[in-house]
Every structure is written in structure tokens, then in C-alpha cells.
Amino acid sequence: EFDQKLPNWWLFSFYIMIVYFVIFWVGYYQLGFFKTDHDRVGAAMAKIEEKREAQLEELLKKLDDKALVAEWSHNETALAAGEATYKSVCLACHGEDLSALTRIPGMDPIPMPGRSLTDGEWTHGGKPMDLFNIIKNGSPPESEGFKGAKMEAWGLKLPPKAIAEVTAYIISKNPEEFEKYAQ
């Protein structure tokens, strides 16, 4: 049984696979002919980031304090989209009514981790574009946060238009605070 020779088809397949492995190994690891999964994912992420930056640049060309207050905060479509985004990502920290309090009938209000967005106190700037930038970039690195919690940078997760819509939604809930920027 041990004296029998292997079939030629098996031997040729085996030798071809050895040669293929050596060529592939040299091409993949030494010469870089093939892209790794890491390279492909990195390239895809770079395209996404380029697209996001292009959207941001396009939006910032026509977005300023006056546009946010006079146009965006009165646009029903933008407000509906902003409210939907707010309820999906901001509600957990800032509350349903933007007061950063959870109200349960028969109990005292329970404070939430975020700041109130209706009290008129804007720690990192009170202009509409300051609000846009805080939502986009999160709390400044030098800030200590509020109750130890820092605002997350939503610019990495939300498109610029959604951030502008959320900003407009917050402005629409504080019209007297921001009306001076409408002129």
C-alpha cells in the first residue's frame, strides 16, 4: 500500500498550488500587487469622508446665522426632519421638551445628562452657527463637560444637512432667543 505512486493529476495539482502560493505570497506581502481588506475599507471610508466634506462645504456656503433663523427655522420640512433627528439622537440627553428633565407624573423632575436647550444659557456660544458647530464637533476639548458628560461630535454620524435641521429645530423652540439674528 505504501509503495503505490500518487496519481499524476493529484501531483500536478499539488505542485501547481505550491507555485501559486509562492507567487501569491510574493505579490501580496512583498510587492503589494493586491489590496488588503484594510486598504479597501480605508479607501471606501476616504470616499465617504470626501463626500461628507463636499456636502459640508456646499451647505456652509449658504448657511449663516441669518439663514438658520430666518429660513431654516421657519421651513416646515426642515423642522419635521430636525425634530425626527432630535428624537432619535438627542432626546436621551436633552429630553423630549429640550429641558434636560424627565417628567414622570407624581414625581419631581429627574435631571438628564445634557444641558437644557431652553434656558437661554449657551456655554460655548449663543449664535446659531455656534450651536451648529457644537452639534457637529461636540464639546470643545478644553471643556470639562456638563456634570462630567461631554457633547458627542455628531458630525461624524450625521450628514451636515441633518445637523442644520436639528439646529433649526432647536432655534424654532427658542424664537425669542434667536430673533435678533434674523435681520
XYZ file of C-alpha atoms in Angstrom:
183
model
C 0.000 0.000 0.000
C 2.819 2.471 0.839
C 4.680 1.604 -2.355
C 1.966 2.883 -4.659
C 2.626 6.077 -6.502
C 0.192 9.015 -6.236
C -1.848 9.753 -9.370
C -0.377 12.328 -11.718
C -3.444 14.577 -11.622
C -3.022 14.840 -7.850
C 0.699 15.536 -8.059
C 0.242 18.212 -10.754
C -2.498 19.883 -8.705
C -0.273 19.838 -5.628
C 2.751 21.331 -7.440
C 0.623 23.972 -9.182
C -0.812 25.037 -5.825
C 2.682 25.335 -4.334
C 3.793 27.558 -7.230
C 0.552 29.581 -6.974
C 1.090 30.068 -3.237
C 4.658 31.305 -3.696
C 3.625 33.733 -6.470
C 0.639 34.986 -4.474
C 2.694 35.355 -1.281
C 5.389 37.381 -3.053
C 2.788 39.503 -4.858
C 0.638 40.089 -1.768
C 3.133 40.538 1.024
C 6.304 41.655 -0.718
C 5.273 43.572 -3.839
C 1.834 44.846 -2.773
C 0.056 43.896 -6.002
C -3.156 43.047 -4.193
C -5.128 45.366 -1.918
C -5.794 44.189 1.602
C -9.218 44.426 3.195
C -7.809 47.200 5.362
C -6.803 49.175 2.258
C -10.200 48.672 0.583
C -12.108 49.734 3.712
C -9.780 52.710 4.160
C -10.359 53.786 0.549
C -14.135 53.466 0.962
C -14.037 55.487 4.188
C -11.921 58.152 2.475
C -14.548 58.449 -0.294
C -17.298 58.780 2.303
C -15.317 61.451 4.159
C -14.668 63.348 0.904
C -18.388 63.270 0.120
C -19.243 64.451 3.640
C -16.724 67.294 3.382
C -18.123 68.303 -0.021
C -21.655 68.344 1.427
C -20.453 70.413 4.367
C -18.662 72.920 2.138
C -21.737 73.251 -0.085
C -24.009 73.753 2.921
C -21.692 76.236 4.646
C -21.650 78.432 1.515
C -25.319 79.236 2.030
C -25.592 78.740 5.788
C -25.094 81.516 8.320
C -26.812 82.856 11.439
C -29.421 84.750 9.435
C -30.236 81.798 7.152
C -30.667 79.430 10.098
C -33.034 81.799 11.916
C -34.942 83.377 9.041
C -35.179 80.456 6.624
C -34.394 77.076 8.163
C -36.268 77.595 11.440
C -39.460 78.505 9.501
C -39.221 75.740 6.903
C -41.754 73.055 7.871
C -39.905 70.276 6.016
C -36.594 71.105 7.695
C -38.283 71.361 11.097
C -40.017 67.994 10.711
C -36.741 66.354 9.690
C -34.908 68.145 12.516
C -37.470 67.001 15.063
C -37.194 63.398 13.846
C -33.395 63.520 14.097
C -33.599 65.190 17.510
C -35.919 62.479 18.792
C -33.650 59.738 17.516
C -30.262 61.032 18.721
C -30.660 63.982 21.122
C -33.666 63.061 23.218
C -31.740 60.748 25.547
C -29.586 63.582 26.902
C -31.656 66.738 26.356
C -35.182 65.464 26.953
C -38.329 65.495 24.880
C -39.082 69.149 25.619
C -35.398 70.231 25.385
C -35.331 70.989 29.140
C -32.938 68.141 30.067
C -35.518 66.899 32.567
C -37.558 63.730 32.602
C -41.022 64.359 33.904
C -42.915 61.464 35.450
C -46.362 62.197 36.877
C -46.336 62.298 40.661
C -42.548 62.670 40.888
C -40.072 65.513 40.881
C -38.367 66.113 37.502
C -35.314 63.909 37.020
C -32.242 65.654 35.547
C -30.738 64.198 32.391
C -27.041 64.260 31.428
C -27.355 67.016 28.802
C -27.790 70.750 29.149
C -31.170 72.406 28.874
C -31.702 73.887 25.433
C -34.477 76.218 26.560
C -32.948 78.155 29.467
C -31.035 80.707 27.370
C -27.624 79.663 28.719
C -25.236 78.856 25.900
C -21.872 77.936 27.403
C -19.983 77.538 24.137
C -21.532 80.410 22.174
C -25.078 81.596 21.727
C -25.150 82.257 17.984
C -26.967 79.852 15.660
C -23.733 78.852 13.916
C -22.138 78.221 17.327
C -24.971 75.808 18.040
C -24.444 74.170 14.628
C -20.721 73.768 15.356
C -21.302 72.315 18.834
C -23.633 69.702 17.368
C -21.176 68.972 14.545
C -17.940 68.939 16.562
C -19.137 68.159 20.090
C -17.863 69.828 23.226
C -14.556 71.661 22.867
C -11.592 69.573 24.031
C -10.748 72.029 26.807
C -14.253 71.931 28.322
C -14.924 69.822 31.380
C -18.357 68.849 30.158
C -21.663 69.215 31.943
C -21.992 67.005 35.010
C -18.939 65.171 33.712
C -20.525 64.410 30.326
C -19.302 65.955 27.093
C -21.367 66.518 23.970
C -20.674 63.909 21.320
C -19.421 65.007 17.886
C -22.431 64.205 15.697
C -20.675 65.442 12.562
C -19.127 62.004 12.226
C -22.508 60.260 12.291
C -24.973 62.714 10.767
C -24.830 64.473 7.411
C -24.415 68.268 7.528
C -27.989 68.842 6.370
C -29.362 66.829 9.304
C -27.237 68.873 11.714
C -28.602 72.090 10.193
C -32.139 70.729 10.538
C -31.619 69.866 14.210
C -30.147 73.328 14.766
C -33.193 74.881 13.090
C -35.484 72.746 15.253
C -33.757 73.963 18.437
C -33.916 77.570 17.192
C -37.638 77.175 16.472
C -38.191 76.153 20.094
C -36.357 79.310 21.284
C -37.623 82.017 18.888
C -37.158 84.980 21.232
C -33.579 83.903 21.960
C -32.506 83.929 18.314
C -34.790 86.504 16.642
C -32.031 89.148 16.746
C -30.074 87.095 14.176
C -32.929 87.160 11.645
C -32.125 90.703 10.487
